[in-house]
């Protein structure tokens, strides 16, 4: 196959060496008095150059410990927004302002306020619990804010005589309702990545890897969770795989970049990402990657 010719008058693209970019980032961190926070779902190279990595709960806590004047948050919009709320004196930068979140987008403040008003008009006595994957506008309307790491603990604090309106993730809400025994009013939102895992390919991978264990994020639909050997958020997944000394094979039902921190904490194991399924055609795809997290690159950082 002939090489692709550059367009006339346009310089050919030059691929930058990731190691050179990482060295430049280290230099700029000192020069600009900046600290980098990176979510487990961004590219592994970014995680490696970050000062803090973790899930939403850990990174929210880490943001309050930052001593530099600037935070570069390699994640999505609501995460950077949360960091700014917790550290209002800091300058918080997001590498790509288009890095949104399908889950956060599924629950708009105006829609939530209208629904809450409707429930109150019906005489429903409830408290609203919001997953952290929401905008500041939604957070201002709720009684509790949770992450996948502390949701069960917070749910248990809601008075027993109150109904619970859980927003925006219906799958996480359904899972929490099951493990806590609390009935919930569920907002019909979902994460575009966790929504599309292929149950057929997951079970095929299980058959092809005898003795393997399925670890799944609670944002997955019930047909995935009912086959999981372990259900938990990303920090819980790290602790879980690290608890096995002997080599295991783990089938991972969450964003594929999560395999990077799993390999770092427990390199003795093998990790297999579960593929997604394209709704339009029914074909297997590599859609276990979040397109919003993928907007974060070393160049943009």
XYZ file of C-alpha atoms in Angstrom:
301
model
C 0.000 0.000 0.000
C 1.508 3.378 -0.997
C 2.301 5.855 1.736
C -0.232 8.628 2.262
C 1.045 11.851 0.715
C 0.800 15.122 2.656
C -1.674 17.696 1.395
C 0.015 20.314 -0.777
C 1.078 23.283 1.330
C 0.512 21.427 4.605
C 3.380 20.131 6.715
C 3.182 16.396 7.434
C 1.967 15.537 10.923
C 4.767 14.774 13.353
C 3.942 12.343 16.132
C 5.386 13.580 19.394
C 7.211 11.149 21.647
C 5.092 10.569 24.797
C 8.250 10.594 26.933
C 9.222 14.023 25.578
C 5.717 15.286 26.317
C 5.848 13.888 29.833
C 9.205 15.587 30.448
C 7.729 18.862 29.180
C 4.713 18.462 31.461
C 6.996 17.933 34.467
C 8.861 21.127 33.562
C 5.640 23.103 33.130
C 4.242 21.881 36.454
C 7.142 23.549 38.239
C 7.074 26.665 36.068
C 3.302 27.200 36.339
C 2.955 26.029 39.968
C 0.482 23.335 38.930
C -0.704 19.976 40.219
C -2.251 17.353 37.939
C -5.214 15.241 39.024
C -6.174 12.365 36.709
C -9.143 10.025 36.769
C -8.610 6.297 36.261
C -10.506 6.501 32.951
C -7.993 8.728 31.137
C -5.051 7.385 29.154
C -2.371 5.572 31.162
C 0.381 8.002 30.119
C -1.588 10.851 31.686
C -2.126 8.842 34.861
C 1.626 8.214 35.033
C 2.488 11.920 34.849
C -0.252 12.958 37.312
C 0.398 13.881 40.934
C -2.867 12.283 42.082
C -4.937 9.537 40.452
C -8.166 7.979 41.603
C -11.927 7.809 41.361
C -14.237 10.789 41.775
C -14.328 10.577 45.585
C -10.572 10.289 46.049
C -9.841 13.076 43.559
C -12.382 15.365 45.223
C -10.549 14.819 48.504
C -7.156 15.201 46.819
C -8.223 18.571 45.393
C -8.482 19.938 48.938
C -4.868 18.887 49.660
C -3.288 20.663 46.693
C -0.787 23.340 47.723
C -0.038 24.771 44.265
C -1.995 27.694 42.845
C -3.279 25.713 39.843
C -5.037 22.362 39.446
C -5.060 20.677 36.040
C -7.908 18.178 36.198
C -7.587 15.442 33.598
C -11.113 14.106 33.591
C -14.480 15.544 32.598
C -16.304 18.805 33.241
C -18.238 17.929 36.414
C -15.024 16.706 38.075
C -13.181 19.967 37.460
C -16.293 21.850 38.577
C -16.385 19.843 41.818
C -12.683 20.514 42.427
C -13.323 24.256 42.045
C -16.228 24.086 44.502
C -14.023 22.340 47.068
C -10.966 24.530 46.418
C -12.426 27.923 45.441
C -9.115 29.781 45.761
C -7.420 27.535 43.209
C -7.279 28.043 39.471
C -8.775 24.848 38.002
C -8.056 23.951 34.374
C -9.680 21.255 32.232
C -7.513 20.104 29.283
C -10.551 20.038 26.966
C -13.677 22.032 27.772
C -15.720 19.709 25.551
C -15.024 16.778 27.892
C -18.542 16.333 29.196
C -20.385 13.343 30.649
C -23.378 11.539 29.154
C -24.597 10.691 32.650
C -24.406 14.272 33.907
C -26.081 15.478 30.704
C -29.016 13.117 31.298
C -30.181 15.160 34.293
C -30.603 18.896 33.758
C -31.351 21.192 36.741
C -34.578 22.530 35.225
C -35.917 19.024 34.619
C -34.985 17.851 38.102
C -36.567 20.882 39.792
C -39.789 20.319 37.841
C -39.887 16.630 38.785
C -39.207 17.385 42.467
C -42.038 19.924 42.427
C -44.359 17.309 40.906
C -43.489 14.769 43.607
C -44.072 17.322 46.372
C -47.425 18.270 44.845
C -48.365 14.587 45.069
C -47.559 14.649 48.783
C -44.403 12.541 48.497
C -41.996 12.967 51.429
C -38.535 12.347 49.982
C -34.891 13.327 50.014
C -32.860 13.600 46.826
C -29.569 11.739 46.536
C -27.340 12.684 43.604
C -24.444 10.743 42.177
C -21.404 13.009 41.902
C -21.649 12.719 38.092
C -23.908 15.779 37.971
C -23.573 19.478 37.295
C -23.273 22.118 40.006
C -26.838 23.153 39.155
C -28.157 19.692 39.998
C -26.001 19.452 43.122
C -27.615 22.652 44.405
C -31.045 20.956 44.328
C -30.244 17.808 46.306
C -29.880 16.719 49.919
C -26.994 14.289 49.504
C -24.133 13.839 47.031
C -22.510 10.419 46.698
C -19.876 8.573 44.707
C -19.806 4.872 43.891
C -17.267 4.580 46.711
C -19.463 5.957 49.518
C -23.014 5.652 48.150
C -24.075 2.711 50.328
C -22.852 4.454 53.483
C -24.744 7.651 52.614
C -27.940 5.812 51.636
C -27.991 4.265 55.114
C -27.989 7.781 56.613
C -31.186 8.873 54.859
C -34.032 8.765 57.420
C -36.011 5.527 57.100
C -39.330 7.383 56.921
C -38.233 9.279 53.803
C -38.494 8.129 50.216
C -35.317 8.436 48.157
C -35.139 10.101 44.760
C -31.869 8.910 43.228
C -30.356 10.794 40.287
C -29.128 10.446 37.635
C -27.923 6.824 37.201
C -30.779 4.328 37.146
C -28.455 1.310 37.210
C -26.440 2.468 40.214
C -29.696 3.436 41.928
C -31.220 0.018 41.257
C -28.108 -1.688 42.629
C -28.111 0.497 45.765
C -31.808 -0.171 46.282
C -31.130 -3.910 46.146
C -28.168 -3.948 48.557
C -29.682 -1.438 51.003
C -33.268 -2.655 50.934
C -34.483 0.927 50.374
C -37.138 1.647 47.775
C -36.079 4.411 45.402
C -37.527 6.682 42.779
C -34.999 6.353 39.959
C -34.089 9.006 37.417
C -33.797 7.342 33.956
C -30.152 8.294 33.290
C -27.203 6.081 32.412
C -23.534 6.130 31.401
C -22.995 5.605 27.682
C -19.984 3.343 28.333
C -21.446 1.050 30.994
C -24.766 0.851 29.146
C -23.361 -0.933 26.087
C -21.422 -3.892 27.468
C -22.181 -7.055 25.517
C -23.545 -9.796 27.773
C -22.942 -12.356 24.999
C -19.270 -11.447 24.623
C -18.809 -11.260 28.383
C -20.114 -14.805 28.848
C -18.039 -15.987 25.884
C -14.936 -14.457 27.490
C -15.869 -16.210 30.732
C -16.052 -19.560 28.916
C -12.780 -18.890 27.101
C -11.036 -18.064 30.378
C -11.917 -20.868 32.815
C -11.705 -19.742 36.414
C -11.760 -16.046 35.489
C -13.560 -13.512 37.668
C -15.867 -10.762 36.415
C -15.466 -7.394 38.138
C -18.135 -4.837 37.261
C -18.899 -1.211 38.044
C -22.359 -0.659 39.605
C -23.193 1.716 36.729
C -23.606 -1.421 34.570
C -27.118 -2.715 33.778
C -28.526 -5.547 35.870
C -27.908 -8.181 33.157
C -24.162 -7.539 33.586
C -24.190 -7.202 37.376
C -26.055 -10.468 37.943
C -23.084 -12.346 36.434
C -20.375 -10.381 38.271
C -18.166 -11.961 40.908
C -17.426 -8.518 42.353
C -19.312 -5.220 42.058
C -17.677 -1.967 43.068
C -16.324 1.412 42.059
C -12.855 1.855 40.646
C -11.029 2.223 43.979
C -12.857 -0.850 45.273
C -11.780 -2.749 42.152
C -8.133 -1.904 42.848
C -8.380 -3.169 46.414
C -10.198 -6.294 45.262
C -7.636 -7.425 42.670
C -4.785 -6.594 45.060
C -6.276 -8.983 47.624
C -5.434 -11.967 45.387
C -1.809 -13.087 45.691
C -1.912 -15.918 43.150
C -2.287 -14.918 39.460
C -5.897 -14.604 38.324
C -7.719 -13.562 35.170
C -10.160 -10.685 35.644
C -12.803 -9.717 33.085
C -13.253 -5.972 33.509
C -16.687 -4.387 32.992
C -15.890 -0.699 33.150
C -13.973 1.858 31.067
C -11.007 0.050 29.507
C -8.382 2.529 30.780
C -9.140 1.213 34.275
C -6.925 -1.736 33.405
C -3.868 0.551 33.712
C -4.174 1.166 37.489
C -5.200 -2.460 38.005
C -2.001 -3.623 36.308
C 0.061 -1.220 38.407
C -1.314 -2.363 41.749
C -1.526 -6.091 40.901
C 0.713 -6.886 37.894
C 0.608 -10.624 38.565
C -2.912 -10.856 37.138
C -4.288 -10.860 33.585
C -7.010 -8.350 32.685
C -9.483 -8.700 29.824
C -11.704 -5.713 28.892
C -15.303 -6.658 28.150
C -16.334 -5.272 24.742
C -19.422 -3.214 24.061
C -22.280 -3.669 21.619
C -23.357 -1.076 19.055
C -27.098 -0.515 19.447
C -27.498 0.486 15.794
C -26.075 -2.709 14.283
C -25.744 -5.181 17.138
C -22.053 -5.597 16.310
C -19.312 -5.788 18.917
C -17.306 -2.581 19.199
C -14.495 -1.009 21.181
C -17.052 1.273 22.819
C -15.840 0.483 26.319
C -13.787 3.684 25.964
C -15.370 6.943 27.090
C -15.167 9.476 24.234
C -15.239 12.338 26.736
C -12.350 11.004 28.821
C -10.499 10.364 25.549
C -10.489 14.126 24.893
C -7.722 14.315 27.498
C -4.331 13.895 25.823
C -0.750 14.555 26.866
C -0.610 17.422 24.370
C -3.685 19.101 25.887
C -2.439 18.587 29.437
